[in-house]
């Protein structure tokens, strides 16, 4: 049995950022990590993935991108290298290849069981990731046995798919990126799109992420939002990071030959039904994109920077094929693989502490969990809009490390 003040579970950016703040505050701690540093980036992403956030927007406490392409988008191998270097320079006390199998409350804090022995700690930071499990809707269970059913965590590249057509379900960042790549490999691809968030890569000469950062939109706090539950459920932006800083949207995918259909509404006897709501979802996505662009224009005007940027403009509305089909028979053999790009969720199967709501989510207030001395990091819109991004870990970790330190001081007193 080993004793330590604080245990951080997970050595991704969230755990590492928290570790840096605890080190700066001289709080002894360890990061327990089932793989190596940046394990999720290294083992759970597809081969061609690049960040959709620009390189400069990977700021961590006391660390920033210093390469020669600040406006580019790191490949996933570069992200792993970037985080590994951060762990080194910040001296993060990572105990790798240590899987946490159970956490329960004890008299003095928490008892943490791992496959490498037991630990006890006063305070615990759950930084084990928001995307441990790919969410797959129940209809997947009705797929015919001859059709491969994959999640984005299993997908690696088009060559590793069975021959034949591919249906991708979900048109957020993951779904549109996979549709683009698999179509470019020469396959027939169908994309089922429900609610999605359309944004251009570049607007008025700058990356959309630059605008959102400059306007303070990424710093928006969880307690300033009217419907935080909804904000936390919003799909990721339709964006891709490419060397040419290309746009990705349903119009472009359609032109490239991807067939766009509505969201999967049902599956019976091998027959898929697609919702007729596609035009509504697209109209709403266009409306919201234009609202965002209008807010950028207004910000430029209010800050008197009109001369600094090219003129305002708008993008083509999403075109809907009047022949969009509302169903298809999977028995006809045209689709051989279905990829469920329908979101991700955390895995807390090892957390044996009564902190969950009825949907299995950790109850917390901006990362401060509803039991003494426990914190969580990296969840969508946890304290700020940027909480689940690399760039969001620093501010959240600073706030939560301050809260944690105060709690320890109170205990000591
Ligand atoms: C496909 C995809 C693309 C993304 N692209 C971007 C992007 O472009 N820009 C951006 O800023 N963000 C992006 N994100 C969001 C976010 O940055 C990543 O999800 C990131 O990995 C989250 O970091 P984290 O440290 O919170 O969690 P993780 O990176 O998941 O780290 C958690 C760590 O905890 C470990 N762990 C989990 N359970 C246990 C256990 N029981 N015992 C021990 N260790 C455990 C894991 O091995 C892992 O190393 C993307 C996410 C996904 C899924």
mmCIF file of N, CA and C in Angstrom, residues 109-222:
data_model
loop_
_atom_site.group_PDB
_atom_site.id
_atom_site.type_symbol
_atom_site.label_atom_id
_atom_site.label_comp_id
_atom_site.label_asym_id
_atom_site.label_seq_id
_atom_site.Cartn_x
_atom_site.Cartn_y
_atom_site.Cartn_z
ATOM 1 N N UNK A 109 -9.839 9.636 2.643
ATOM 2 C CA UNK A 109 -9.838 10.077 1.246
ATOM 3 C C UNK A 109 -10.304 8.964 0.325
ATOM 4 N N UNK A 110 -9.343 8.423 -0.446
ATOM 5 C CA UNK A 110 -9.714 7.421 -1.448
ATOM 6 C C UNK A 110 -8.731 6.250 -1.433
ATOM 7 N N UNK A 111 -9.285 5.061 -1.648
ATOM 8 C CA UNK A 111 -8.466 3.859 -1.814
ATOM 9 C C UNK A 111 -8.510 3.504 -3.295
ATOM 10 N N UNK A 112 -7.345 3.423 -3.891
ATOM 11 C CA UNK A 112 -7.259 3.228 -5.345
ATOM 12 C C UNK A 112 -6.583 1.886 -5.627
ATOM 13 N N UNK A 113 -7.327 0.995 -6.244
ATOM 14 C CA UNK A 113 -6.765 -0.312 -6.590
ATOM 15 C C UNK A 113 -6.279 -0.261 -8.031
ATOM 16 N N UNK A 114 -5.073 -0.770 -8.262
ATOM 17 C CA UNK A 114 -4.557 -0.830 -9.637
ATOM 18 C C UNK A 114 -4.042 -2.245 -9.901
ATOM 19 N N UNK A 115 -3.716 -2.504 -11.158
ATOM 20 C CA UNK A 115 -3.143 -3.824 -11.460
ATOM 21 C C UNK A 115 -1.679 -3.902 -11.036
ATOM 22 N N UNK A 116 -1.177 -2.806 -10.412
ATOM 23 C CA UNK A 116 0.186 -2.801 -9.879
ATOM 24 C C UNK A 116 0.186 -2.550 -8.372
ATOM 25 N N UNK A 117 -0.927 -2.777 -7.727
ATOM 26 C CA UNK A 117 -0.980 -2.607 -6.277
ATOM 27 C C UNK A 117 -1.937 -1.499 -5.852
ATOM 28 N N UNK A 118 -2.003 -1.302 -4.525
ATOM 29 C CA UNK A 118 -2.975 -0.371 -3.920
ATOM 30 C C UNK A 118 -2.325 0.965 -3.577
ATOM 31 N N UNK A 119 -3.120 2.019 -3.668
ATOM 32 C CA UNK A 119 -2.686 3.345 -3.233
ATOM 33 C C UNK A 119 -3.770 3.942 -2.343
ATOM 34 N N UNK A 120 -3.361 4.853 -1.463
ATOM 35 C CA UNK A 120 -4.346 5.683 -0.762
ATOM 36 C C UNK A 120 -3.981 7.141 -0.976
ATOM 37 N N UNK A 121 -5.004 7.984 -1.085
ATOM 38 C CA UNK A 121 -4.720 9.414 -1.282
ATOM 39 C C UNK A 121 -5.805 10.229 -0.594
ATOM 40 N N UNK A 122 -5.489 11.507 -0.374
ATOM 41 C CA UNK A 122 -6.488 12.402 0.220
ATOM 42 C C UNK A 122 -7.398 12.989 -0.857
ATOM 43 N N UNK A 123 -6.776 13.317 -1.973
ATOM 44 C CA UNK A 123 -7.564 13.939 -3.055
ATOM 45 C C UNK A 123 -7.311 13.203 -4.361
ATOM 46 N N UNK A 124 -8.332 13.236 -5.217
ATOM 47 C CA UNK A 124 -8.288 12.434 -6.441
ATOM 48 C C UNK A 124 -8.726 13.290 -7.630
ATOM 49 N N UNK A 125 -7.964 13.217 -8.718
ATOM 50 C CA UNK A 125 -8.351 13.930 -9.940
ATOM 51 C C UNK A 125 -8.621 12.896 -11.029
ATOM 52 N N UNK A 126 -9.850 12.860 -11.487
ATOM 53 C CA UNK A 126 -10.229 11.926 -12.549
ATOM 54 C C UNK A 126 -9.968 12.629 -13.883
ATOM 55 N N UNK A 127 -8.855 12.251 -14.514
ATOM 56 C CA UNK A 127 -8.497 12.848 -15.816
ATOM 57 C C UNK A 127 -8.382 11.714 -16.834
ATOM 58 N N UNK A 128 -9.334 10.804 -16.754
ATOM 59 C CA UNK A 128 -9.245 9.565 -17.545
ATOM 60 C C UNK A 128 -9.884 9.699 -18.913
ATOM 61 N N UNK A 129 -10.338 10.910 -19.261
ATOM 62 C CA UNK A 129 -10.818 11.150 -20.626
ATOM 63 C C UNK A 129 -12.324 11.141 -20.755
ATOM 64 N N UNK A 130 -12.810 11.916 -21.722
ATOM 65 C CA UNK A 130 -14.249 12.004 -21.994
ATOM 66 C C UNK A 130 -14.654 11.108 -23.152
ATOM 67 N N UNK A 131 -13.664 10.519 -23.816
ATOM 68 C CA UNK A 131 -13.942 9.770 -25.064
ATOM 69 C C UNK A 131 -13.387 8.353 -24.997
ATOM 70 N N UNK A 132 -13.631 7.643 -23.879
ATOM 71 C CA UNK A 132 -13.069 6.293 -23.753
ATOM 72 C C UNK A 132 -13.850 5.249 -24.548
ATOM 73 N N UNK A 133 -15.145 5.516 -24.747
ATOM 74 C CA UNK A 133 -16.001 4.514 -25.404
ATOM 75 C C UNK A 133 -16.733 5.206 -26.544
ATOM 76 N N UNK A 134 -16.755 4.576 -27.709
ATOM 77 C CA UNK A 134 -17.533 5.128 -28.828
ATOM 78 C C UNK A 134 -18.995 4.730 -28.620
ATOM 79 N N UNK A 135 -19.877 5.714 -28.709
ATOM 80 C CA UNK A 135 -21.299 5.438 -28.506
ATOM 81 C C UNK A 135 -21.875 4.817 -29.782
ATOM 82 N N UNK A 136 -22.550 3.714 -29.619
ATOM 83 C CA UNK A 136 -23.165 3.040 -30.777
ATOM 84 C C UNK A 136 -24.657 2.897 -30.499
ATOM 85 N N UNK A 137 -25.511 3.394 -31.408
ATOM 86 C CA UNK A 137 -26.949 3.306 -31.134
ATOM 87 C C UNK A 137 -27.449 1.854 -31.175
ATOM 88 N N UNK A 138 -28.582 1.637 -30.524
ATOM 89 C CA UNK A 138 -29.097 0.269 -30.393
ATOM 90 C C UNK A 138 -29.371 -0.384 -31.749
ATOM 91 N N UNK A 139 -29.714 0.411 -32.772
ATOM 92 C CA UNK A 139 -30.035 -0.191 -34.082
ATOM 93 C C UNK A 139 -28.873 -1.014 -34.637
ATOM 94 N N UNK A 140 -27.655 -0.703 -34.191
ATOM 95 C CA UNK A 140 -26.492 -1.435 -34.707
ATOM 96 C C UNK A 140 -26.646 -2.940 -34.481
ATOM 97 N N UNK A 141 -27.360 -3.281 -33.411
ATOM 98 C CA UNK A 141 -27.561 -4.691 -33.081
ATOM 99 C C UNK A 141 -28.342 -5.430 -34.163
ATOM 100 N N UNK A 142 -29.081 -4.685 -34.996
ATOM 101 C CA UNK A 142 -29.915 -5.326 -36.025
ATOM 102 C C UNK A 142 -29.214 -5.498 -37.367
ATOM 103 N N UNK A 143 -27.922 -5.147 -37.445
ATOM 104 C CA UNK A 143 -27.205 -5.267 -38.732
ATOM 105 C C UNK A 143 -27.074 -6.732 -39.151
ATOM 106 N N UNK A 144 -27.076 -6.967 -40.446
ATOM 107 C CA UNK A 144 -26.909 -8.328 -40.958
ATOM 108 C C UNK A 144 -25.508 -8.821 -40.619
ATOM 109 N N UNK A 145 -25.358 -10.109 -40.374
ATOM 110 C CA UNK A 145 -24.052 -10.654 -39.951
ATOM 111 C C UNK A 145 -22.918 -10.374 -40.946
ATOM 112 N N UNK A 146 -23.202 -10.268 -42.240
ATOM 113 C CA UNK A 146 -22.130 -10.074 -43.227
ATOM 114 C C UNK A 146 -21.634 -8.635 -43.313
ATOM 115 N N UNK A 147 -22.235 -7.740 -42.541
ATOM 116 C CA UNK A 147 -21.833 -6.319 -42.642
ATOM 117 C C UNK A 147 -20.943 -5.969 -41.454
ATOM 118 N N UNK A 148 -19.770 -5.424 -41.767
ATOM 119 C CA UNK A 148 -18.855 -5.044 -40.681
ATOM 120 C C UNK A 148 -19.387 -3.803 -39.977
ATOM 121 N N UNK A 149 -19.368 -3.830 -38.653
ATOM 122 C CA UNK A 149 -19.856 -2.699 -37.851
ATOM 123 C C UNK A 149 -18.683 -2.185 -37.028
ATOM 124 N N UNK A 150 -18.261 -0.952 -37.301
ATOM 125 C CA UNK A 150 -17.044 -0.424 -36.679
ATOM 126 C C UNK A 150 -17.319 0.879 -35.955
ATOM 127 N N UNK A 151 -16.489 1.192 -34.988
ATOM 128 C CA UNK A 151 -16.510 2.532 -34.399
ATOM 129 C C UNK A 151 -15.254 3.261 -34.906
ATOM 130 N N UNK A 152 -15.235 4.583 -34.770
ATOM 131 C CA UNK A 152 -14.033 5.320 -35.197
ATOM 132 C C UNK A 152 -12.798 4.898 -34.406
ATOM 133 N N UNK A 153 -13.001 4.329 -33.207
ATOM 134 C CA UNK A 153 -11.843 3.895 -32.419
ATOM 135 C C UNK A 153 -11.236 2.625 -33.004
ATOM 136 N N UNK A 154 -12.030 1.890 -33.785
ATOM 137 C CA UNK A 154 -11.506 0.665 -34.425
ATOM 138 C C UNK A 154 -10.983 0.957 -35.833
ATOM 139 N N UNK A 155 -11.509 2.007 -36.462
ATOM 140 C CA UNK A 155 -11.117 2.348 -37.833
ATOM 141 C C UNK A 155 -9.674 2.858 -37.862
ATOM 142 N N UNK A 156 -8.894 2.423 -38.837
ATOM 143 C CA UNK A 156 -7.529 2.925 -38.981
ATOM 144 C C UNK A 156 -7.306 3.633 -40.314
ATOM 145 N N UNK A 157 -7.755 2.990 -41.431
ATOM 146 C CA UNK A 157 -7.576 3.578 -42.767
ATOM 147 C C UNK A 157 -8.505 2.857 -43.737
ATOM 148 N N UNK A 158 -8.745 3.427 -44.933
ATOM 149 C CA UNK A 158 -9.693 2.797 -45.871
ATOM 150 C C UNK A 158 -9.236 1.400 -46.301
ATOM 151 N N UNK A 159 -7.918 1.193 -46.413
ATOM 152 C CA UNK A 159 -7.403 -0.089 -46.908
ATOM 153 C C UNK A 159 -7.772 -1.235 -45.975
ATOM 154 N N UNK A 160 -7.954 -0.946 -44.690
ATOM 155 C CA UNK A 160 -8.228 -2.035 -43.749
ATOM 156 C C UNK A 160 -9.721 -2.380 -43.665
ATOM 157 N N UNK A 161 -10.543 -1.712 -44.491
ATOM 158 C CA UNK A 161 -11.978 -2.032 -44.473
ATOM 159 C C UNK A 161 -12.258 -3.184 -45.438
ATOM 160 N N UNK A 162 -13.309 -3.951 -45.171
ATOM 161 C CA UNK A 162 -13.698 -4.967 -46.158
ATOM 162 C C UNK A 162 -14.047 -4.269 -47.476
ATOM 163 N N UNK A 163 -13.902 -4.986 -48.596
ATOM 164 C CA UNK A 163 -14.264 -4.405 -49.898
ATOM 165 C C UNK A 163 -15.725 -3.957 -49.871
ATOM 166 N N UNK A 164 -16.060 -2.965 -50.693
ATOM 167 C CA UNK A 164 -17.460 -2.580 -50.857
ATOM 168 C C UNK A 164 -17.788 -1.236 -50.253
ATOM 169 N N UNK A 165 -19.069 -0.877 -50.347
ATOM 170 C CA UNK A 165 -19.536 0.442 -49.922
ATOM 171 C C UNK A 165 -19.530 0.615 -48.408
ATOM 172 N N UNK A 166 -19.515 1.887 -47.992
ATOM 173 C CA UNK A 166 -19.430 2.211 -46.567
ATOM 174 C C UNK A 166 -20.536 3.198 -46.203
ATOM 175 N N UNK A 167 -21.230 2.906 -45.135
ATOM 176 C CA UNK A 167 -22.196 3.868 -44.573
ATOM 177 C C UNK A 167 -21.581 4.436 -43.309
ATOM 178 N N UNK A 168 -21.491 5.766 -43.247
ATOM 179 C CA UNK A 168 -20.991 6.424 -42.036
ATOM 180 C C UNK A 168 -22.173 7.109 -41.378
ATOM 181 N N UNK A 169 -22.379 6.803 -40.119
ATOM 182 C CA UNK A 169 -23.524 7.374 -39.403
ATOM 183 C C UNK A 169 -23.004 8.479 -38.493
ATOM 184 N N UNK A 170 -23.454 9.708 -38.731
ATOM 185 C CA UNK A 170 -23.004 10.844 -37.921
ATOM 186 C C UNK A 170 -22.146 11.781 -38.755
ATOM 187 N N UNK A 171 -22.485 13.084 -38.724
ATOM 188 C CA UNK A 171 -21.802 14.045 -39.600
ATOM 189 C C UNK A 171 -21.148 15.166 -38.795
ATOM 190 N N UNK A 172 -20.626 14.814 -37.605
ATOM 191 C CA UNK A 172 -19.811 15.786 -36.880
ATOM 192 C C UNK A 172 -18.367 15.611 -37.351
ATOM 193 N N UNK A 173 -17.418 16.158 -36.594
ATOM 194 C CA UNK A 173 -16.032 16.169 -37.093
ATOM 195 C C UNK A 173 -15.575 14.778 -37.531
ATOM 196 N N UNK A 174 -15.774 13.782 -36.685
ATOM 197 C CA UNK A 174 -15.290 12.444 -37.016
ATOM 198 C C UNK A 174 -15.963 11.917 -38.283
ATOM 199 N N UNK A 175 -17.294 11.987 -38.342
ATOM 200 C CA UNK A 175 -18.034 11.413 -39.476
ATOM 201 C C UNK A 175 -17.658 12.057 -40.802
ATOM 202 N N UNK A 176 -17.573 13.389 -40.838
ATOM 203 C CA UNK A 176 -17.256 14.036 -42.117
ATOM 204 C C UNK A 176 -15.808 13.763 -42.528
ATOM 205 N N UNK A 177 -14.916 13.693 -41.540
ATOM 206 C CA UNK A 177 -13.512 13.407 -41.890
ATOM 207 C C UNK A 177 -13.359 11.999 -42.463
ATOM 208 N N UNK A 178 -14.047 11.035 -41.852
ATOM 209 C CA UNK A 178 -13.944 9.659 -42.356
ATOM 210 C C UNK A 178 -14.608 9.542 -43.731
ATOM 211 N N UNK A 179 -15.744 10.235 -43.918
ATOM 212 C CA UNK A 179 -16.429 10.182 -45.224
ATOM 213 C C UNK A 179 -15.503 10.711 -46.317
ATOM 214 N N UNK A 180 -14.816 11.792 -46.038
ATOM 215 C CA UNK A 180 -13.908 12.408 -47.018
ATOM 216 C C UNK A 180 -12.782 11.437 -47.382
ATOM 217 N N UNK A 181 -12.170 10.877 -46.349
ATOM 218 C CA UNK A 181 -11.015 9.999 -46.586
ATOM 219 C C UNK A 181 -11.422 8.721 -47.319
ATOM 220 N N UNK A 182 -12.530 8.116 -46.913
ATOM 221 C CA UNK A 182 -12.907 6.821 -47.501
ATOM 222 C C UNK A 182 -13.399 7.034 -48.937
ATOM 223 N N UNK A 183 -14.107 8.129 -49.174
ATOM 224 C CA UNK A 183 -14.546 8.437 -50.543
ATOM 225 C C UNK A 183 -13.330 8.672 -51.457
ATOM 226 N N UNK A 184 -12.332 9.402 -50.921
ATOM 227 C CA UNK A 184 -11.134 9.696 -51.724
ATOM 228 C C UNK A 184 -10.374 8.424 -52.087
ATOM 229 N N UNK A 185 -10.604 7.349 -51.334
ATOM 230 C CA UNK A 185 -9.919 6.084 -51.646
ATOM 231 C C UNK A 185 -10.644 5.326 -52.750
ATOM 232 N N UNK A 186 -11.768 5.884 -53.238
ATOM 233 C CA UNK A 186 -12.460 5.284 -54.369
ATOM 234 C C UNK A 186 -13.696 4.475 -53.996
ATOM 235 N N UNK A 187 -14.012 4.406 -52.713
ATOM 236 C CA UNK A 187 -15.193 3.643 -52.289
ATOM 237 C C UNK A 187 -16.472 4.435 -52.523
ATOM 238 N N UNK A 188 -17.578 3.716 -52.562
ATOM 239 C CA UNK A 188 -18.859 4.414 -52.514
ATOM 240 C C UNK A 188 -19.180 4.665 -51.033
ATOM 241 N N UNK A 189 -19.546 5.896 -50.720
ATOM 242 C CA UNK A 189 -19.761 6.287 -49.317
ATOM 243 C C UNK A 189 -21.108 6.981 -49.177
ATOM 244 N N UNK A 190 -21.830 6.580 -48.146
ATOM 245 C CA UNK A 190 -23.095 7.236 -47.803
ATOM 246 C C UNK A 190 -22.911 7.813 -46.397
ATOM 247 N N UNK A 191 -23.378 9.040 -46.202
ATOM 248 C CA UNK A 191 -23.212 9.691 -44.895
ATOM 249 C C UNK A 191 -24.588 10.044 -44.342
ATOM 250 N N UNK A 192 -24.923 9.501 -43.176
ATOM 251 C CA UNK A 192 -26.209 9.803 -42.535
ATOM 252 C C UNK A 192 -26.006 10.968 -41.567
ATOM 253 N N UNK A 193 -26.672 12.091 -41.870
ATOM 254 C CA UNK A 193 -26.423 13.329 -41.107
ATOM 255 C C UNK A 193 -27.656 13.717 -40.290
ATOM 256 N N UNK A 194 -27.466 13.843 -38.990
ATOM 257 C CA UNK A 194 -28.508 14.387 -38.123
ATOM 258 C C UNK A 194 -28.135 15.824 -37.781
ATOM 259 N N UNK A 195 -28.326 16.196 -36.517
ATOM 260 C CA UNK A 195 -27.941 17.546 -36.090
ATOM 261 C C UNK A 195 -26.424 17.694 -36.244
ATOM 262 N N UNK A 196 -25.993 18.803 -36.837
ATOM 263 C CA UNK A 196 -24.555 19.019 -36.998
ATOM 264 C C UNK A 196 -24.257 20.508 -36.927
ATOM 265 N N UNK A 197 -22.979 20.811 -36.720
ATOM 266 C CA UNK A 197 -22.588 22.222 -36.585
ATOM 267 C C UNK A 197 -21.629 22.563 -37.720
ATOM 268 N N UNK A 198 -22.128 23.356 -38.675
ATOM 269 C CA UNK A 198 -21.327 23.721 -39.847
ATOM 270 C C UNK A 198 -20.564 25.013 -39.585
ATOM 271 N N UNK A 199 -19.285 25.001 -39.837
ATOM 272 C CA UNK A 199 -18.485 26.243 -39.760
ATOM 273 C C UNK A 199 -17.437 26.203 -40.873
ATOM 274 N N UNK A 200 -17.050 27.358 -41.401
ATOM 275 C CA UNK A 200 -15.972 27.343 -42.400
ATOM 276 C C UNK A 200 -14.628 27.227 -41.702
ATOM 277 N N UNK A 201 -13.644 26.665 -42.378
ATOM 278 C CA UNK A 201 -12.289 26.613 -41.806
ATOM 279 C C UNK A 201 -11.724 28.033 -41.677
ATOM 280 N N UNK A 202 -11.844 28.778 -42.803
ATOM 281 C CA UNK A 202 -11.270 30.131 -42.835
ATOM 282 C C UNK A 202 -12.390 31.132 -43.093
ATOM 283 N N UNK A 203 -12.438 32.197 -42.352
ATOM 284 C CA UNK A 203 -13.387 33.291 -42.597
ATOM 285 C C UNK A 203 -12.636 34.618 -42.485
ATOM 286 N N UNK A 204 -12.844 35.457 -43.446
ATOM 287 C CA UNK A 204 -12.199 36.774 -43.479
ATOM 288 C C UNK A 204 -10.689 36.661 -43.171
ATOM 289 N N UNK A 205 -10.095 35.661 -43.805
ATOM 290 C CA UNK A 205 -8.637 35.514 -43.744
ATOM 291 C C UNK A 205 -8.090 34.815 -42.513
ATOM 292 N N UNK A 206 -8.960 34.453 -41.568
ATOM 293 C CA UNK A 206 -8.442 33.815 -40.350
ATOM 294 C C UNK A 206 -9.142 32.489 -40.091
ATOM 295 N N UNK A 207 -8.450 31.615 -39.350
ATOM 296 C CA UNK A 207 -9.024 30.329 -38.951
ATOM 297 C C UNK A 207 -10.236 30.582 -38.039
ATOM 298 N N UNK A 208 -11.269 29.793 -38.204
ATOM 299 C CA UNK A 208 -12.469 29.980 -37.371
ATOM 300 C C UNK A 208 -12.119 29.853 -35.881
ATOM 301 N N UNK A 209 -11.122 29.005 -35.604
ATOM 302 C CA UNK A 209 -10.699 28.824 -34.214
ATOM 303 C C UNK A 209 -10.000 30.088 -33.701
ATOM 304 N N UNK A 210 -9.363 30.802 -34.609
ATOM 305 C CA UNK A 210 -8.732 32.072 -34.212
ATOM 306 C C UNK A 210 -9.805 33.082 -33.809
ATOM 307 N N UNK A 211 -10.866 33.141 -34.639
ATOM 308 C CA UNK A 211 -11.945 34.085 -34.323
ATOM 309 C C UNK A 211 -12.583 33.760 -32.970
ATOM 310 N N UNK A 212 -12.872 32.477 -32.780
ATOM 311 C CA UNK A 212 -13.566 32.098 -31.542
ATOM 312 C C UNK A 212 -12.701 32.390 -30.320
ATOM 313 N N UNK A 213 -11.399 32.224 -30.506
ATOM 314 C CA UNK A 213 -10.466 32.514 -29.417
ATOM 315 C C UNK A 213 -10.390 34.019 -29.164
ATOM 316 N N UNK A 214 -10.224 34.775 -30.256
ATOM 317 C CA UNK A 214 -10.054 36.234 -30.124
ATOM 318 C C UNK A 214 -11.298 36.875 -29.499
ATOM 319 N N UNK A 215 -12.474 36.362 -29.863
ATOM 320 C CA UNK A 215 -13.716 36.960 -29.351
ATOM 321 C C UNK A 215 -14.043 36.495 -27.935
ATOM 322 N N UNK A 216 -13.244 35.575 -27.429
ATOM 323 C CA UNK A 216 -13.493 35.079 -26.069
ATOM 324 C C UNK A 216 -14.532 33.979 -26.010
ATOM 325 N N UNK A 217 -14.960 33.471 -27.191
ATOM 326 C CA UNK A 217 -16.033 32.466 -27.187
ATOM 327 C C UNK A 217 -15.581 31.163 -26.533
ATOM 328 N N UNK A 218 -14.290 30.843 -26.623
ATOM 329 C CA UNK A 218 -13.820 29.578 -26.040
ATOM 330 C C UNK A 218 -13.690 29.676 -24.525
ATOM 331 N N UNK A 219 -13.668 30.926 -24.019
ATOM 332 C CA UNK A 219 -13.527 31.132 -22.574
ATOM 333 C C UNK A 219 -14.872 31.218 -21.852
ATOM 334 N N UNK A 220 -15.946 31.131 -22.632
ATOM 335 C CA UNK A 220 -17.282 31.238 -22.034
ATOM 336 C C UNK A 220 -17.426 30.227 -20.897
ATOM 337 N N UNK A 221 -17.892 30.703 -19.740
ATOM 338 C CA UNK A 221 -17.924 29.825 -18.565
ATOM 339 C C UNK A 221 -19.223 29.038 -18.464
ATOM 340 N N UNK A 222 -19.118 27.892 -17.823
ATOM 341 C CA UNK A 222 -20.272 26.990 -17.676
ATOM 342 C C UNK A 222 -21.404 27.640 -16.884
#
